[in-house]
N, CA, C and O of each residue as an XYZ file, in Angstrom:
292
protein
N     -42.379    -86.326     24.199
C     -41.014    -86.773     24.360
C     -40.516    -86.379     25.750
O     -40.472    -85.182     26.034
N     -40.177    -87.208     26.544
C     -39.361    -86.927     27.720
C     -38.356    -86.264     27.559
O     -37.746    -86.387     26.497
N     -37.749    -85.097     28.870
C     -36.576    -84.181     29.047
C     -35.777    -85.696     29.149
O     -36.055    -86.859     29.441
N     -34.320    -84.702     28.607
C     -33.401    -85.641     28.547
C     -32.479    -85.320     30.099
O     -32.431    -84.166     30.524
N     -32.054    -86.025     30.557
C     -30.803    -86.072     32.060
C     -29.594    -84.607     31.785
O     -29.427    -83.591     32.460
N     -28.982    -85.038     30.617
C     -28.257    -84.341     30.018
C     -27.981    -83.891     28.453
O     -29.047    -84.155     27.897
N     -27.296    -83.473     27.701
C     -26.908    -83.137     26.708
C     -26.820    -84.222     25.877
O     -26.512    -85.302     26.381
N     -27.103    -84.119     24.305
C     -26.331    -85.282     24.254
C     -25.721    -84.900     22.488
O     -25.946    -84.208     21.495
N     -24.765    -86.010     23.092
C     -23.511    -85.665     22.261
C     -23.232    -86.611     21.040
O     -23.802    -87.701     21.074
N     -22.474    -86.348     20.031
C     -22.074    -87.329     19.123
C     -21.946    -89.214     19.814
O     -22.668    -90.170     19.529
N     -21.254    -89.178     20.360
C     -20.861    -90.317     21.070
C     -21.028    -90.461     22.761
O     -20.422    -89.600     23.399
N     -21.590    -91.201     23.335
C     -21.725    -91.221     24.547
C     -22.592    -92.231     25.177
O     -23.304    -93.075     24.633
N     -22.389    -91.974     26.497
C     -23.614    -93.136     27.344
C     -24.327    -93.227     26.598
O     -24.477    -92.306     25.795
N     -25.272    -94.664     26.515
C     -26.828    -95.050     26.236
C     -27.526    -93.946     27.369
O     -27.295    -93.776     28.566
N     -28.647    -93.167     26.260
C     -29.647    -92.472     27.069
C     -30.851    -93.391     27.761
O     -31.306    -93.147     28.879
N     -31.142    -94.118     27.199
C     -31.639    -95.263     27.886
C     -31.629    -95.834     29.225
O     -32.332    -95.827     30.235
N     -30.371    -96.408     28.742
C     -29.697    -97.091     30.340
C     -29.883    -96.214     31.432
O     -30.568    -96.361     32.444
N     -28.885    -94.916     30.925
C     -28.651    -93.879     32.099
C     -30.532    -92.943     32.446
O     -30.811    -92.303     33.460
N     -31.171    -93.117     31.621
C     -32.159    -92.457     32.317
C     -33.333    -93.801     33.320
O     -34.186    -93.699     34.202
N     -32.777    -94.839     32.608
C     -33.690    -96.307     33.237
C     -32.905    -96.059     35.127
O     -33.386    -95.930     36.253
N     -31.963    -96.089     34.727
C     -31.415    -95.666     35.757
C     -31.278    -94.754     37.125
O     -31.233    -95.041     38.321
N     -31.240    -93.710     36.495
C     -31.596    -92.601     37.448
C     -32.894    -92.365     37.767
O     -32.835    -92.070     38.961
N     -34.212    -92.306     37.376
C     -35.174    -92.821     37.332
C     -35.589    -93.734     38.965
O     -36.248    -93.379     39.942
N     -34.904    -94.907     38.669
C     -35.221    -95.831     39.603
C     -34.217    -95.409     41.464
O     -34.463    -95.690     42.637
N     -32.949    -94.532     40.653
C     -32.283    -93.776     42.019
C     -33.100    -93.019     42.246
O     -33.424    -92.933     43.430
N     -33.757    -92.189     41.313
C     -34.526    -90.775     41.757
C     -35.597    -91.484     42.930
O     -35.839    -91.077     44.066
N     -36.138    -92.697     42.212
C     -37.816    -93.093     43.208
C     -36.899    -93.558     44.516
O     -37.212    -92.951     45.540
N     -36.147    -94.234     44.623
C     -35.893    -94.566     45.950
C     -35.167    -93.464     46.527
O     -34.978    -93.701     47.720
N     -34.724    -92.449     46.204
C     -34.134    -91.448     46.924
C     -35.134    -90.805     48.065
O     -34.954    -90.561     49.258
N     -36.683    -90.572     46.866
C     -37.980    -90.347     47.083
C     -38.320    -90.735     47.916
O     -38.537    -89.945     48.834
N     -38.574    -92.138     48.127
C     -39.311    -93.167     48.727
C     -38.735    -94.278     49.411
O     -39.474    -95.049     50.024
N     -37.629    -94.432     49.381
C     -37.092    -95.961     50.069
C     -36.585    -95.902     51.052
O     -36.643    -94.744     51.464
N     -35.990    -96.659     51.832
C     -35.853    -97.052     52.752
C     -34.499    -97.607     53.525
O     -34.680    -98.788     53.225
N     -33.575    -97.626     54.109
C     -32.364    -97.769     53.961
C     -31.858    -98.878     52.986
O     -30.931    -98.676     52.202
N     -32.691   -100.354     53.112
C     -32.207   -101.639     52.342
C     -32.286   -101.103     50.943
O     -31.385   -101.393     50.156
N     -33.482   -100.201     50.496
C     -33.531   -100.075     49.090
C     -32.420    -99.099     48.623
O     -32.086    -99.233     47.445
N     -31.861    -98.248     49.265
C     -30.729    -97.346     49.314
C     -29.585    -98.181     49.224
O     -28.766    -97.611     48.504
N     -29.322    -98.854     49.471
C     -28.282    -99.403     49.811
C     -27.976   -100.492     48.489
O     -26.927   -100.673     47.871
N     -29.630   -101.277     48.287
C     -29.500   -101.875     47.018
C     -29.381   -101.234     45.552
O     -29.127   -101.948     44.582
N     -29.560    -99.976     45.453
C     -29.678    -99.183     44.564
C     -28.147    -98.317     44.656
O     -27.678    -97.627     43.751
N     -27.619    -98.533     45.817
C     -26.342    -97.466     45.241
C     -25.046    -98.731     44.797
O     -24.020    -98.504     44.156
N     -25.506   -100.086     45.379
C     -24.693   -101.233     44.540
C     -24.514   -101.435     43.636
O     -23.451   -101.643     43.052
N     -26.089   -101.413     43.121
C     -26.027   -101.483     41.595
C     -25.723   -100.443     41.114
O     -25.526   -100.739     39.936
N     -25.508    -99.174     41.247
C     -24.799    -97.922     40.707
C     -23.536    -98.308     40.679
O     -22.970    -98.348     39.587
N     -22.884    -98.644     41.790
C     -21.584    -98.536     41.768
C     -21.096    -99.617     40.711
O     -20.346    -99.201     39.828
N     -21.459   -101.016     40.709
C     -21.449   -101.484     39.909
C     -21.444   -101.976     38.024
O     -20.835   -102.781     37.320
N     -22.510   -100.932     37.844
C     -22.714   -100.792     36.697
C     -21.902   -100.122     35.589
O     -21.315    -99.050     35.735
N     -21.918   -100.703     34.694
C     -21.116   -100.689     33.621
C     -22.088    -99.781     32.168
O     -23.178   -100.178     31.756
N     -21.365    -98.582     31.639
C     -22.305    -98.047     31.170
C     -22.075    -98.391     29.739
O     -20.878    -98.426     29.452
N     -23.083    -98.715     28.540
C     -22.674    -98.770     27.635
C     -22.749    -97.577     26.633
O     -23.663    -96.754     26.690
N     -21.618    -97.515     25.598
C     -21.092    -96.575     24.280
C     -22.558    -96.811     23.681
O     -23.100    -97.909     23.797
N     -23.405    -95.334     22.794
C     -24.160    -95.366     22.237
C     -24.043    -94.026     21.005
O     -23.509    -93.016     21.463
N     -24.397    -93.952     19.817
C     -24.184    -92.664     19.146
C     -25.426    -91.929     19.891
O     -26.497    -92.334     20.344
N     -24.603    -90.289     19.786
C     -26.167    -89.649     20.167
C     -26.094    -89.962     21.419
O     -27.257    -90.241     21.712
N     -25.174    -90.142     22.736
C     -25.780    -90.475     23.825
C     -25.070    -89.179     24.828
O     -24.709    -88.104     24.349
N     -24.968    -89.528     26.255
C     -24.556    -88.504     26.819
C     -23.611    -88.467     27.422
O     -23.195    -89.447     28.040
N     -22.987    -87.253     27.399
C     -21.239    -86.987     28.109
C     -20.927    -87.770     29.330
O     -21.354    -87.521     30.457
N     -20.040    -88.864     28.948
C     -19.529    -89.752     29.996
C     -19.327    -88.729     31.607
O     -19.724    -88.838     32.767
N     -18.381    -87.639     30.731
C     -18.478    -86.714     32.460
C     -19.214    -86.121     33.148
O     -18.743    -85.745     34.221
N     -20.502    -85.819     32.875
C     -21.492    -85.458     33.248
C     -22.332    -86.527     33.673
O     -23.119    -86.319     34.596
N     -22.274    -87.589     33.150
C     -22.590    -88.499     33.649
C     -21.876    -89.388     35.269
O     -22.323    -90.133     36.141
N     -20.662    -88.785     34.961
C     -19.821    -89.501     36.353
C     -19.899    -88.260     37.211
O     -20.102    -88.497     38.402
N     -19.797    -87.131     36.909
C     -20.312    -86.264     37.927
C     -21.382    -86.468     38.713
O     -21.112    -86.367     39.910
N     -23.217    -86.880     38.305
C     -24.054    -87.105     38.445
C     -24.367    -88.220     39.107
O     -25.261    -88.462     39.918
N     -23.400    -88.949     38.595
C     -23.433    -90.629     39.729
C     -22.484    -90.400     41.024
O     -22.442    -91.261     41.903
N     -21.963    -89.583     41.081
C     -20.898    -89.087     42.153
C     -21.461    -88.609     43.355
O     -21.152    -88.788     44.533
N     -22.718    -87.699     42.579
C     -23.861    -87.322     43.606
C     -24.737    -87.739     43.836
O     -25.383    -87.322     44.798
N     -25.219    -88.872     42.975
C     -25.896    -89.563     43.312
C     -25.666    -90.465     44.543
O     -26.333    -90.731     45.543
N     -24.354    -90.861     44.030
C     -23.929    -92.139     45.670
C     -23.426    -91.695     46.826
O     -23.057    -92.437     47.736
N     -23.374    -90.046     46.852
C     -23.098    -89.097     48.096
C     -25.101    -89.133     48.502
O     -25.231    -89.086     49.725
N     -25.680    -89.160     48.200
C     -27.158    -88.573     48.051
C     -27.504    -90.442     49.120
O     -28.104    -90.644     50.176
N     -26.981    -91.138     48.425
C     -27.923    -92.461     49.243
C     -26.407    -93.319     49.861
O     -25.915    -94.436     49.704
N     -26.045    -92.042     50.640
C     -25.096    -92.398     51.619
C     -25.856    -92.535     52.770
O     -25.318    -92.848     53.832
């Protein structure tokens, strides 16, 4: 079983989404290149997270994307 991003709680983000997610920020943080930086913090900013039971703390989650889009500034 994979570590989870964060906690997870009665109600919250899809763990899914948010780890499909970070995941693909983590590799280009890694590895990319300004265009892929740039395409990857769009679709962050963009994205819309969906309600899941069992998922993870919306604020920890917006904390984390906060630094994330400071990170592929």
């Amino acid at each position: 079983m994979a570590k989870k991003l964060f906690p997870v709680v009665l109600r919250g983000y899809d763990t899914d989404q948010i780890d499909e997610l970070f995941t693909r920020i983590d590799e280009v943080l890694a590895n990319g290149d300004a265009d892929a930086r740039a395409a990857v913090r769009e679709e962050l900013k963009s994205t819309v997270f969906t309600f899941a039971a069992r998922g993870y703390p919306p604020t920890d989650v917006a904390m984390a994307v906060d630094q994330r889009l400071s990170a592929l500034s």
